XYZ file of C-alpha atoms in Angstrom:
415
model
C 19.009 3.553 25.676
C 16.162 2.471 27.928
C 18.739 1.452 30.547
C 20.428 4.863 30.309
C 17.517 7.339 30.022
C 19.727 10.336 30.857
C 21.932 9.811 27.807
C 20.286 11.861 25.068
C 21.522 12.701 21.582
C 19.913 14.023 18.421
C 19.178 11.674 15.554
C 16.978 10.754 12.598
C 14.809 7.640 12.306
C 13.582 6.125 9.045
C 11.631 2.905 8.647
C 11.150 0.743 5.583
C 9.104 -2.430 6.207
C 11.245 -4.309 3.699
C 14.642 -3.433 5.221
C 13.945 -2.690 8.907
C 14.480 0.722 10.446
C 17.583 2.860 10.429
C 18.549 5.263 13.188
C 21.367 7.752 12.716
C 22.550 9.392 15.915
C 24.765 12.424 16.251
C 26.487 10.699 19.134
C 27.404 7.346 20.641
C 25.202 7.412 23.774
C 28.282 7.463 26.015
C 28.826 3.697 25.765
C 32.298 2.214 26.107
C 31.717 -0.415 23.423
C 29.123 -1.772 21.061
C 26.407 -3.472 23.142
C 26.029 -7.194 22.551
C 22.652 -8.425 21.337
C 19.513 -6.387 20.893
C 18.752 -3.330 23.024
C 15.755 -1.055 23.496
C 16.045 2.622 22.638
C 13.673 5.441 23.601
C 13.063 8.509 21.499
C 11.124 11.738 21.572
C 10.119 14.126 18.809
C 8.177 17.236 19.806
C 5.225 15.670 21.662
C 5.584 12.106 20.381
C 7.334 9.330 22.279
C 8.948 6.325 20.584
C 10.053 2.909 21.764
C 12.530 1.310 19.359
C 12.729 -2.422 19.834
C 15.348 -5.003 18.771
C 18.009 -2.433 17.977
C 21.706 -3.052 17.458
C 24.543 -0.675 16.717
C 25.941 -1.166 13.229
C 28.708 1.407 13.198
C 30.151 4.374 15.021
C 32.607 7.139 14.271
C 34.301 9.325 16.811
C 35.369 8.660 20.357
C 34.807 5.130 21.597
C 34.817 6.344 25.186
C 33.307 9.682 25.930
C 30.218 11.621 26.880
C 26.986 11.131 24.934
C 26.640 13.359 21.931
C 30.236 13.014 20.678
C 30.661 11.246 17.336
C 28.199 9.548 14.977
C 26.560 6.127 15.238
C 24.061 4.181 13.139
C 21.629 1.586 14.435
C 19.395 -1.056 12.908
C 15.844 -0.962 14.329
C 13.568 -4.014 14.346
C 10.255 -2.322 15.137
C 8.894 0.971 16.406
C 6.039 1.809 18.787
C 4.782 5.401 18.794
C 3.211 7.432 21.630
C 4.681 5.237 24.345
C 7.857 4.636 26.333
C 8.485 1.148 27.688
C 11.111 0.956 30.406
C 14.197 -1.241 30.021
C 12.788 -4.379 31.660
C 9.094 -3.813 30.931
C 7.352 -6.450 28.849
C 5.757 -5.088 25.696
C 2.149 -6.011 26.313
C -1.258 -4.576 25.455
C -4.922 -5.224 26.136
C -6.260 -3.859 22.839
C -5.304 -4.110 19.200
C -6.862 -2.771 16.022
C -5.734 -3.730 12.542
C -6.891 -3.403 8.967
C -6.359 -5.997 6.261
C -6.057 -5.534 2.527
C -9.304 -6.523 0.763
C -11.117 -7.182 4.034
C -14.123 -5.398 2.495
C -14.234 -7.975 -0.316
C -14.307 -10.849 2.176
C -16.976 -9.162 4.291
C -19.014 -8.461 1.150
C -20.005 -5.035 2.414
C -19.739 -1.462 1.280
C -20.908 1.805 2.769
C -20.533 3.587 -0.579
C -23.045 3.073 -3.368
C -24.026 4.803 -6.610
C -27.233 4.576 -8.626
C -25.658 5.193 -12.049
C -26.102 8.088 -14.439
C -29.592 9.516 -14.869
C -30.886 12.405 -16.935
C -32.534 15.082 -14.793
C -33.860 18.094 -16.716
C -31.387 17.413 -19.481
C -28.414 17.068 -17.117
C -26.653 13.804 -16.367
C -26.701 13.224 -12.612
C -25.167 10.450 -10.494
C -26.282 10.059 -6.914
C -23.663 8.634 -4.550
C -24.554 7.558 -1.034
C -22.084 7.156 1.817
C -23.322 5.555 5.037
C -21.875 3.996 8.162
C -22.374 0.262 8.538
C -23.153 -1.379 11.835
C -20.431 -2.799 14.011
C -20.295 -6.580 14.435
C -19.480 -7.615 17.995
C -18.254 -11.192 18.503
C -17.660 -12.697 21.949
C -14.647 -15.015 21.868
C -12.683 -17.164 24.295
C -10.033 -14.458 24.653
C -12.306 -11.388 24.862
C -14.323 -9.086 22.624
C -13.819 -8.770 18.884
C -15.405 -6.007 16.823
C -15.549 -5.642 13.048
C -15.619 -1.888 12.487
C -16.398 0.334 9.513
C -14.875 3.768 8.870
C -15.833 6.417 6.337
C -14.250 9.628 5.208
C -13.802 12.053 2.350
C -11.101 14.271 0.923
C -12.239 17.558 -0.549
C -10.231 19.174 -3.320
C -13.100 21.129 -4.766
C -13.784 22.201 -7.403
C -11.425 19.615 -8.944
C -12.390 16.468 -7.054
C -14.142 14.901 -4.084
C -12.808 11.533 -2.945
C -14.789 9.182 -0.717
C -13.024 6.385 1.146
C -13.954 3.571 3.478
C -12.069 0.967 5.454
C -12.892 -2.006 7.636
C -10.914 -2.923 10.712
C -10.871 -5.601 13.387
C -10.586 -4.553 17.013
C -9.561 -7.007 19.751
C -10.090 -6.176 23.425
C -8.936 -8.371 26.301
C -9.563 -8.133 30.032
C -5.846 -8.122 30.923
C -2.524 -7.165 29.394
C -1.036 -9.862 27.186
C 2.359 -9.962 25.449
C 2.378 -8.563 21.937
C 3.137 -11.971 20.319
C -0.102 -13.395 21.755
C -2.131 -10.574 20.220
C -0.346 -11.063 16.904
C -1.189 -14.773 17.020
C -4.880 -13.898 17.147
C -4.482 -11.320 14.387
C -2.617 -13.882 12.287
C -5.473 -16.368 12.703
C -7.841 -13.767 11.281
C -5.405 -12.808 8.522
C -5.185 -16.468 7.484
C -8.965 -16.795 7.339
C -9.371 -13.670 5.219
C -6.532 -14.812 2.926
C -8.230 -18.172 2.432
C -11.528 -16.434 1.782
C -10.252 -14.044 -0.881
C -7.923 -16.759 -2.260
C -4.774 -14.660 -2.074
C -2.564 -13.280 0.716
C -4.112 -10.401 2.644
C -1.620 -7.930 4.124
C -1.850 -5.730 7.187
C -2.422 -2.129 6.121
C -2.683 -0.649 9.619
C -1.794 -1.913 13.095
C -2.297 0.010 16.352
C -2.227 -1.071 19.985
C -3.528 0.348 23.252
C -2.193 0.270 26.810
C -4.090 1.489 29.898
C -1.122 3.604 31.021
C -0.618 5.307 27.652
C -3.070 8.211 27.921
C -3.226 11.807 26.740
C -2.888 13.239 30.256
C -1.397 11.016 32.954
C -2.695 13.339 35.692
C -6.321 13.052 34.554
C -7.987 9.741 35.547
C -10.607 10.297 32.823
C -8.058 10.952 30.109
C -8.500 9.138 26.810
C -6.006 6.540 25.698
C -3.630 7.308 22.851
C -3.188 5.073 19.847
C 0.118 3.229 19.930
C 1.195 3.001 16.329
C 3.356 0.124 15.177
C 5.964 -0.094 12.435
C 7.386 -3.528 11.775
C 8.334 -5.994 9.067
C 5.455 -8.084 7.779
C 5.982 -11.208 5.715
C 3.001 -10.381 3.484
C 3.360 -6.904 1.953
C 0.402 -4.729 0.984
C 0.078 -3.329 -2.509
C 0.971 -6.602 -4.251
C -2.332 -6.522 -6.158
C -3.619 -3.540 -8.089
C -7.312 -4.411 -7.890
C -9.561 -6.125 -5.338
C -10.424 -9.783 -5.976
C -13.191 -10.192 -8.530
C -14.493 -13.384 -6.936
C -13.828 -14.751 -3.469
C -13.582 -18.402 -2.459
C -15.900 -17.849 0.516
C -17.117 -14.898 2.554
C -17.784 -13.905 6.134
C -21.457 -14.755 5.644
C -20.525 -18.148 4.163
C -18.750 -19.260 7.342
C -21.759 -18.216 9.434
C -20.898 -14.614 10.373
C -20.102 -14.130 14.080
C -20.694 -17.739 15.233
C -18.537 -19.059 12.404
C -15.801 -16.573 13.166
C -15.833 -17.584 16.826
C -15.509 -21.258 15.832
C -12.650 -20.433 13.478
C -10.677 -18.610 16.176
C -10.927 -21.592 18.515
C -9.969 -23.951 15.673
C -7.056 -21.847 14.429
C -5.575 -21.601 17.919
C -5.209 -25.406 17.869
C -3.664 -25.567 14.378
C -1.272 -22.602 14.172
C 1.637 -24.780 13.076
C -0.400 -26.144 10.168
C -1.593 -22.670 9.224
C 1.908 -21.204 9.327
C 3.195 -23.877 6.958
C 0.324 -23.903 4.489
C -0.098 -20.131 4.245
C 3.615 -19.826 3.458
C 2.907 -21.954 0.382
C 0.585 -19.267 -0.983
C 2.988 -16.343 -0.764
C 4.063 -15.173 -4.216
C 7.811 -15.072 -3.510
C 10.486 -16.291 -1.149
C 10.178 -20.073 -1.547
C 11.299 -22.619 -4.135
C 8.641 -24.893 -5.643
C 10.139 -27.919 -3.894
C 9.937 -26.089 -0.573
C 6.301 -25.242 -1.205
C 5.547 -28.910 -1.751
C 7.411 -30.060 1.357
C 5.773 -27.393 3.514
C 2.334 -28.281 2.192
C 2.767 -32.004 2.850
C 4.170 -31.321 6.335
C 1.153 -29.107 7.054
C -1.253 -31.844 5.952
C 0.567 -34.460 7.999
C 0.430 -32.236 11.073
C -3.248 -31.460 10.570
C -4.156 -35.141 10.361
C -2.128 -35.884 13.469
C -3.845 -33.081 15.386
C -7.337 -34.054 14.212
C -6.947 -37.772 14.923
C -4.293 -37.831 17.660
C -2.726 -40.660 15.640
C 1.072 -40.622 15.555
C 1.602 -43.976 13.798
C -0.337 -43.679 10.530
C 1.567 -43.645 7.237
C 1.769 -40.438 5.231
C -0.212 -41.844 2.309
C -2.984 -43.059 4.601
C -3.133 -39.627 6.225
C -3.510 -37.935 2.848
C -6.234 -40.353 1.729
C -8.198 -39.830 4.943
C -7.885 -36.054 4.661
C -9.107 -36.235 1.052
C -12.174 -38.111 2.272
C -12.745 -35.454 4.921
C -12.386 -32.707 2.298
C -15.274 -34.260 0.396
C -16.180 -35.811 -2.974
C -15.601 -32.599 -4.892
C -11.990 -32.568 -3.775
C -11.512 -36.275 -4.526
C -12.865 -35.667 -8.023
C -10.675 -32.582 -8.423
C -7.414 -34.523 -8.025
C -8.552 -37.214 -10.464
C -7.213 -40.261 -8.662
C -6.710 -39.987 -4.893
C -4.480 -43.055 -4.783
C -2.084 -41.739 -7.434
C -2.203 -38.212 -6.005
C -1.335 -39.385 -2.494
C 1.351 -41.756 -3.837
C 2.981 -38.901 -5.749
C 3.054 -36.708 -2.648
C 4.403 -39.517 -0.485
C 7.190 -40.374 -2.915
C 8.217 -36.768 -3.480
C 8.309 -36.044 0.243
C 10.428 -39.118 0.908
C 12.773 -38.483 -2.018
C 13.383 -34.869 -1.029
C 13.660 -35.710 2.661
C 16.439 -38.188 1.859
C 17.967 -36.000 -0.871
C 17.337 -38.617 -3.549
C 15.004 -36.753 -5.880
C 15.956 -37.290 -9.523
C 13.137 -35.327 -11.146
C 14.413 -32.865 -13.755
C 14.107 -29.147 -13.119
C 11.527 -28.901 -15.922
C 9.027 -30.581 -13.620
C 9.055 -27.900 -10.906
C 5.554 -26.859 -12.015
C 4.404 -30.226 -10.662
C 5.574 -29.229 -7.212
C 3.730 -25.931 -7.286
C 0.536 -27.478 -8.630
C 0.581 -30.319 -6.144
C 1.313 -27.919 -3.293
C -1.744 -25.954 -4.404
C -3.869 -29.113 -4.232
C -2.703 -29.709 -0.640
C -3.563 -26.100 0.175
C -7.156 -26.629 -0.938
C -7.228 -29.954 0.909
C -6.359 -28.177 4.168
C -8.782 -25.298 3.556
C -11.685 -27.715 3.049
C -10.694 -29.901 6.008
C -10.502 -26.896 8.324
C -13.830 -25.517 7.101
C -15.381 -28.928 7.727
C -14.614 -28.440 11.433
C -16.798 -25.307 11.619
C -20.474 -26.250 12.142
C -21.820 -23.187 10.299
C -19.400 -23.253 7.341
C -21.172 -25.631 4.958
C -21.994 -22.748 2.559
C -18.314 -21.792 2.579
C -17.313 -25.296 1.479
C -19.930 -25.372 -1.267
C -18.796 -21.995 -2.574
C -15.070 -22.780 -2.300
C -15.303 -25.894 -4.495
C -16.983 -23.780 -7.190
C -14.475 -20.935 -7.008
C -12.125 -20.077 -9.903
C -9.061 -20.913 -7.817
C -10.332 -24.376 -6.978
C -11.369 -24.993 -10.600
C -7.897 -23.991 -11.827
C -6.280 -26.364 -9.340
C -8.581 -29.210 -10.367
C -7.846 -28.732 -14.084
C -4.052 -28.651 -13.690
C -3.757 -31.463 -11.111
C -6.159 -33.795 -12.926
C -4.186 -33.308 -16.151
C -0.905 -33.862 -14.362
C -2.086 -37.027 -12.579
C -3.301 -38.316 -15.932
C 0.252 -38.037 -17.325
C 1.917 -39.942 -14.479
C-alpha cells in the first residue's frame, strides 16, 4: 500500500475496461484486517512503476495477522497509472494530457495517406501511395494550449505486406498542475463535440498524462518526461463500429477551425450538466427508452435555464423557445412545434409522477422524441458559436437529422 511502502509482495495485475482491474497478490500486505474504503497501491515491474487507484480487497486466504507475503489476497482496481508512483496523500494531478478519439480523423476531414489509383506503367499495374505528416493545429484557450496532432507510421512484414497507419490526437498543456478530473472535464467537452460532429459516440482510444516530476532520470535536470499511461473504465467503449462514419453531421472546419473550437470549449464549460445528460441519450446501451426521454427533456430544460437565467418559465414554453433558437429547419422537422412540445411536457410530467399509462408498444416514441431533443440541443449550442453557421447548415442536411425529421413528423401526425 502507498501508506506502507515497505510491505512488498509478488502479484499479477490484469485490467479489463469493462470489469475494472484485478490484482492477485501472493500475500496479504501484513494488514490485520480488510481496509475500509478505497486505498492506493503501488507496484513495480522491472523498470516500470504503477499507481493503482481506488482499490479494495475482495478476499484473502491465509493468516489474517502476519508478515507481508504470507497467504493470498485478491483486489479490485479502479484505475491504473503507469510510469509513476503517487504517495499516499498526494493528489493525482497533471499539467499535460494527450488523448486520441475514435473517428477523430473523420471529424477533422484530414488524411496524411493518399493513393492515386491503379495505373498501367509499361504493362504493369502500379498504385502510388503517399504518406505525409500534416501540420499541427495550435489553439490558445482559456485554460492553456491545445494542439491537434497527427502521427504516422508503418508496419513492415515484407514481402507479404506493408501496413501504413495514421492517428490524430489532442494534446492539452496547462501552466500549473490540475487534478485529473479537471483535465478529464476538458477532454469530455472535446469528446462530446466530436461525437456530435460524427453523429455517433466517439470513444477514447488512448489516454496519457504528464507530470513534471515523472522523468526518465530524476538526477538529470534536462531529463525528458515519461508518458504516464492510464487504464480506466470509460462509459463509451471503442470498437463499437466496424467502419468510420460515411457522412458527418458537421466537421472541424464547419465550426470555424481553431476559433470555433475555442468558443466551444468556453461554451461547454458552462453547460456540462446539459451535455452529460444529452450525450447519455445517444449511447447505444445502458438506458431504457423512457430514461432517454426524461434525460433529454431535463437537458433541454437545463439548457434553457442556463441560456436565459429564467427559473420560472414553464417546460412547454422553454421547449418552444429553444425550437425557435434551433431555427426554422428544426421547427419544420418536428412537424408541429406546439404538439411536439405538448407531448414532451405531458410525458415528462406523467413519468415524473409515475402516472404514465402508455403501452409498452409505444417505447419507440420515447426514443424518437429523445432523438429530436438531442438535435434541438445540438443546434442551440452551435447557435452560440459565432463561427459555426456552416455547421448548422450542414447538420440540418445530414442523414441523421433527416431520419429524425421523418420519424418524428410521422409520429406527431398520428397523435
